[in-house]
C-alpha positions as CSV (number, residue, x, y, z in Angstrom):
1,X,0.9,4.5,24.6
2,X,5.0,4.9,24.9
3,X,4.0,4.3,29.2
4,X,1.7,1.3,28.3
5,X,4.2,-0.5,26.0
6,X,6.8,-0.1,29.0
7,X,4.9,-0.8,32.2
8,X,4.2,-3.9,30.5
9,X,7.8,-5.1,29.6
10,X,7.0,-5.1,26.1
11,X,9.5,-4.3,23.0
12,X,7.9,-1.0,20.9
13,X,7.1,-1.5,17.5
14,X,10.1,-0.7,15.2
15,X,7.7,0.3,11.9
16,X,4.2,2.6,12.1
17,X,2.3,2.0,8.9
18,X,0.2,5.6,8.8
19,X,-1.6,7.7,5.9
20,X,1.4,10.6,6.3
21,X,4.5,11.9,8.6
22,X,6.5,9.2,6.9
23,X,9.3,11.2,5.9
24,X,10.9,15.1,6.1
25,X,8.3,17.7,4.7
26,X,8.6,18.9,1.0
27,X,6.7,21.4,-1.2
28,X,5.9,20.4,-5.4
29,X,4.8,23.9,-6.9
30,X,1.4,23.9,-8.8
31,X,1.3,22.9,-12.2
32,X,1.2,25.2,-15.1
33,X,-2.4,24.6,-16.8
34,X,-1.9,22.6,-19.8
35,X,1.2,20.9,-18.3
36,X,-0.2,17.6,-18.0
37,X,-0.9,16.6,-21.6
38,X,3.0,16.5,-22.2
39,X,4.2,13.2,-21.6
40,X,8.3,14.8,-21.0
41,X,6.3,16.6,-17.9
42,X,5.9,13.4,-16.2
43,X,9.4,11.8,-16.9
44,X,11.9,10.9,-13.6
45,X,14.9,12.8,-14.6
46,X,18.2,12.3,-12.4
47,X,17.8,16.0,-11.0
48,X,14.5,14.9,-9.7
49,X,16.0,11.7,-7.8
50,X,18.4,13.7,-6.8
51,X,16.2,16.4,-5.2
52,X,14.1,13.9,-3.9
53,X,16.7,12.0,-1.7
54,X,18.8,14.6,-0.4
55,X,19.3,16.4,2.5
56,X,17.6,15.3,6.0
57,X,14.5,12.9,5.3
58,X,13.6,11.6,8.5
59,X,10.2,13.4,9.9
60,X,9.9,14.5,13.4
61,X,6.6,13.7,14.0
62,X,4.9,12.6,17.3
63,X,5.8,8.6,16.8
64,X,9.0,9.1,16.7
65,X,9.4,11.9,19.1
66,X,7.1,10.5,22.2
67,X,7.0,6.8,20.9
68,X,10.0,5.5,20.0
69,X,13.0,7.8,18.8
70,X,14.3,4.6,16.2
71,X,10.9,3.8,15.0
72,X,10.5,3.7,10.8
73,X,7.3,6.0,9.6
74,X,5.9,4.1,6.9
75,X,2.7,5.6,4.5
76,X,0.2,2.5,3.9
77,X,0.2,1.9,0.2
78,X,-3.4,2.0,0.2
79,X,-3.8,5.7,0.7
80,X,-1.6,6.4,-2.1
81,X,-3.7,4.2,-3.9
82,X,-6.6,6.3,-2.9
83,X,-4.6,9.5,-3.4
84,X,-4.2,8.3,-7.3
85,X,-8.0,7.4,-7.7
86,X,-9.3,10.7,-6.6
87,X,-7.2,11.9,-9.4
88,X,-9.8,10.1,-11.7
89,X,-12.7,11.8,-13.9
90,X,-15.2,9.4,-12.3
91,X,-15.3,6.1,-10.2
92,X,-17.7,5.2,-13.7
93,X,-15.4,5.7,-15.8
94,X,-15.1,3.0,-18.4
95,X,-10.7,2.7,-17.8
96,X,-11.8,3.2,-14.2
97,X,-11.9,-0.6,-13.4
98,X,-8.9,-1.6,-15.4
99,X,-6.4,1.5,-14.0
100,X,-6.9,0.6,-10.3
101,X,-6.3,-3.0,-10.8
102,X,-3.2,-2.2,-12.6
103,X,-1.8,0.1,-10.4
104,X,-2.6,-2.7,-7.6
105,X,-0.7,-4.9,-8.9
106,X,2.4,-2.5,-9.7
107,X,2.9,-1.9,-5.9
108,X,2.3,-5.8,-4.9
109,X,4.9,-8.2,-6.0
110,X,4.1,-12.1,-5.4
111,X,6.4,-14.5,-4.0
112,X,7.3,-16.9,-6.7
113,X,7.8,-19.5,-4.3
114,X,4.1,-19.3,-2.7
115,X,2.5,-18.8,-5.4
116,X,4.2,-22.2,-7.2
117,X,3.1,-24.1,-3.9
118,X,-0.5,-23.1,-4.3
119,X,-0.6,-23.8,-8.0
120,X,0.8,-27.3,-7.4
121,X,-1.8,-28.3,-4.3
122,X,-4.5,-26.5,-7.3
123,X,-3.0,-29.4,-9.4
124,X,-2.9,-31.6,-6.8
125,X,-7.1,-30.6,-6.4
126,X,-7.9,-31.6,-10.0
127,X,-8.1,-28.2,-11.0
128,X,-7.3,-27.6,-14.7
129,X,-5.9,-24.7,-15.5
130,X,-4.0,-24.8,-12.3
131,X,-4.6,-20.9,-12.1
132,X,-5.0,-19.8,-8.0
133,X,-7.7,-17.0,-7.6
134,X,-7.4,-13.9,-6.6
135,X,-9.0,-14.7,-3.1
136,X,-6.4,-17.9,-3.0
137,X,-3.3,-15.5,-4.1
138,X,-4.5,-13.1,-1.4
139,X,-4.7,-15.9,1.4
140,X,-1.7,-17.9,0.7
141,X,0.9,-16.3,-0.8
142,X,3.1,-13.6,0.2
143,X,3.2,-10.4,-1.4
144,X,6.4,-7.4,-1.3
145,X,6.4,-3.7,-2.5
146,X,9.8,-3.1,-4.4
147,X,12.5,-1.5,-3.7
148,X,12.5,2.4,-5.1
149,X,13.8,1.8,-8.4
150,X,11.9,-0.9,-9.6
151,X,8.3,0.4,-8.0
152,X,9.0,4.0,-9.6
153,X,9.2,1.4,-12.8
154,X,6.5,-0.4,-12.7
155,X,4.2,2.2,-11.4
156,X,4.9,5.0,-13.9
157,X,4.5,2.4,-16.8
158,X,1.2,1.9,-15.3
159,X,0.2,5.6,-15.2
160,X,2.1,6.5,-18.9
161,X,-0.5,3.7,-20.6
162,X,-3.3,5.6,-19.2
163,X,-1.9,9.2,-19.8
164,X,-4.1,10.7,-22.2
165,X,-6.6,7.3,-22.1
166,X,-9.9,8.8,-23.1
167,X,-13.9,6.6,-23.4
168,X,-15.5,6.8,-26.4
169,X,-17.2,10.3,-26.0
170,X,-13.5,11.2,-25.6
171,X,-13.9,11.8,-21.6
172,X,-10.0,11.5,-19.8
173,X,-9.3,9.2,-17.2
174,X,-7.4,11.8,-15.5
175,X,-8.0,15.3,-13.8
176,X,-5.4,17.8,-14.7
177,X,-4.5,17.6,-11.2
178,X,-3.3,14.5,-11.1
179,X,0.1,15.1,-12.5
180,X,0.9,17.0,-9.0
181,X,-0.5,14.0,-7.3
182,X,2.1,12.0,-9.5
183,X,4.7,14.2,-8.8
184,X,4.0,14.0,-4.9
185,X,3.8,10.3,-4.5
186,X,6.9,9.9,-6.9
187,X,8.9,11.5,-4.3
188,X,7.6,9.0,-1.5
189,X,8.6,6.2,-3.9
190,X,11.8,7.5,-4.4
191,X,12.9,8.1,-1.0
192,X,11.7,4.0,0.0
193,X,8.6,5.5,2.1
194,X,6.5,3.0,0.4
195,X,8.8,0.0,-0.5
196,X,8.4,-2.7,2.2
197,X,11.5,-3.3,4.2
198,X,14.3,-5.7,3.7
199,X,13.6,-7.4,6.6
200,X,14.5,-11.5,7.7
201,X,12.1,-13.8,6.4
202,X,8.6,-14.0,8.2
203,X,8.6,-10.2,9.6
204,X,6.0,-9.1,7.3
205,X,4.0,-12.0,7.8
206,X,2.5,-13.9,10.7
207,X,2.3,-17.7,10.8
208,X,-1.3,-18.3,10.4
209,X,-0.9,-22.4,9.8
210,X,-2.1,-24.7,7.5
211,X,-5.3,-25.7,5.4
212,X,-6.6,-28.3,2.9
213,X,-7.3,-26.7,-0.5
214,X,-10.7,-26.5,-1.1
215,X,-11.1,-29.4,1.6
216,X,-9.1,-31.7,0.0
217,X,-7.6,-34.4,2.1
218,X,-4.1,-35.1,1.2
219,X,-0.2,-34.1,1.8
220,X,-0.6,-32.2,-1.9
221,X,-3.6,-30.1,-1.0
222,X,-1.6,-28.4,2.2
223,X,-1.0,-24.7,1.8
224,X,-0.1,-21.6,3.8
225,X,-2.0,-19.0,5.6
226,X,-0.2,-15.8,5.9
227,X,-1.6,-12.9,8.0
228,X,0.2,-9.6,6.9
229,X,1.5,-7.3,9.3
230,X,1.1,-4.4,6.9
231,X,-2.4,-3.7,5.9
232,X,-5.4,-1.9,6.8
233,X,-7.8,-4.6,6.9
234,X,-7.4,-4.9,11.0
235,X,-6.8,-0.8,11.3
236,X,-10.0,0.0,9.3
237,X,-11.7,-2.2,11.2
238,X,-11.0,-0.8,14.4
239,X,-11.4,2.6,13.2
240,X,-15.3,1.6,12.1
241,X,-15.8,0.2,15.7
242,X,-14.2,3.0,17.5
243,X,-16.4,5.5,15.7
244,X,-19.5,3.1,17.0
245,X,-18.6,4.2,20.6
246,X,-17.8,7.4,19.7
247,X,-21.0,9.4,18.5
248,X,-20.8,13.4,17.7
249,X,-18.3,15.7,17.4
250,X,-17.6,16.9,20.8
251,X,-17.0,14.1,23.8
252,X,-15.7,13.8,27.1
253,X,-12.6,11.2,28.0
254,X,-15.4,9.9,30.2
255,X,-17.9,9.6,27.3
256,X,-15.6,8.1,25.0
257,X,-15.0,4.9,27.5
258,X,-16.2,1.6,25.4
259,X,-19.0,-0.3,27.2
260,X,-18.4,-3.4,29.5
């Protein structure tokens, strides 16, 4: 890929987003059974922050090695959302619905800005409450993971309301286990691996032009379509279509070639 980029004149890509190798190995030691109902067990203290951002934190993996030596390893905040829902009792749990949501939103902050602009063109449409959908927020407004200190905030006030949160026949939320998982994707927050980077206007987002508010002619109705750079909407989907061509377990370079 490193050849391809550079027979071709083209400037490397200065940030991977990937599902690991986004920063210098570490090793959190299992939990003691019973550690997880204590609430003190899941605190940030500074010796933690400290531990967690010391030393030499840059990986050495592949990308950076064989790709390009300046290149930023970033983990997708998606698999850490995954990461925390596997951590869950059941997908039918009753809180099950409500934590994800919530946790979502801890990691996503909205542009202020964007999100004015589309409720005034909402206005502008007649609608009353001007309040934007979700599908509307997603399409036209911007959206920023935090910096470490404030998404280490917001997220571990998401997962301390839901610390012992039980259903009605007193089922947890939780797995024991997930207070490792905590404890592992604390660390990532802490050392930025997951906060998007401070970065000129624009570079997390592609231009994607303008369109009437629910077909609404008019100067008011004109919003913003942004295209994120980071996401795994366009990954995924590649991934699906590349396991179309490839079938089985064992194939050939040959084999593996994708149809005219």
């Amino acid at each position: 890929m490193a050849q391809r980029y550079s027979h071709a004149g083209v400037e490397k890509a200065d940030y991977h987003w990937m599902d690991r190798d986004c920063c210098a190995p570490f090793k959190i030691p299992d939990c003691v059974p019973g550690e997880h109902l204590c609430w003190d067990a899941w605190k940030t203290t500074p010796s933690i922050v400290a531990g967690a951002t010391s030393g030499a934190l840059t990986n050495t993996c592949a990308s950076r090695a064989h790709y390009n030596s300046s290149s930023v390893v970033k983990p997708d905040w998606f698999h850490c959302m995954r990461r925390f829902g596997r951590e869950c009792t059941s997908e039918h749990h009753p809180l099950f619905s409500l934590f994800c949501p919530l946790l979502s939103a801890a990691f996503s902050v909205v542009d202020q800005e964007d999100l004015k602009r589309l409720r005034d063109a909402s206005e502008f449409c007649g609608i009353r409450p001007a309040n934007p959908t979700k599908r509307h927020v997603r399409e036209h407004c911007r959206t920023k993971i935090p910096q470490p200190s404030e998404l280490l905030e917001r997220v571990e006030r998401v997962v301390q309301h839901f610390h012992l949160a039980t259903d009605p026949n007193h089922v947890p939320l939780f797995k024991p286990s997930i207070l490792k998982t905590w404890r592992v994707q604390r660390v990532h927050i802490l050392r930025g691996c997951l906060s998007d980077p401070e970065l000129s206007e624009g570079i997390m987002y592609r231009d994607g032009g303008t369109l009437q508010l629910n077909h609404v002619a008019g100067e008011g109705a004109k919003v913003p379509v942004w295209i994120p750079v980071r996401g795994t909407s366009q990954q995924e989907g590649y991934h699906f279509q590349q396991a179309q061509w490839v079938t089985g377990t064992q194939v050939s370079l040959n084999c593996s070639r994708p149809r005219p």
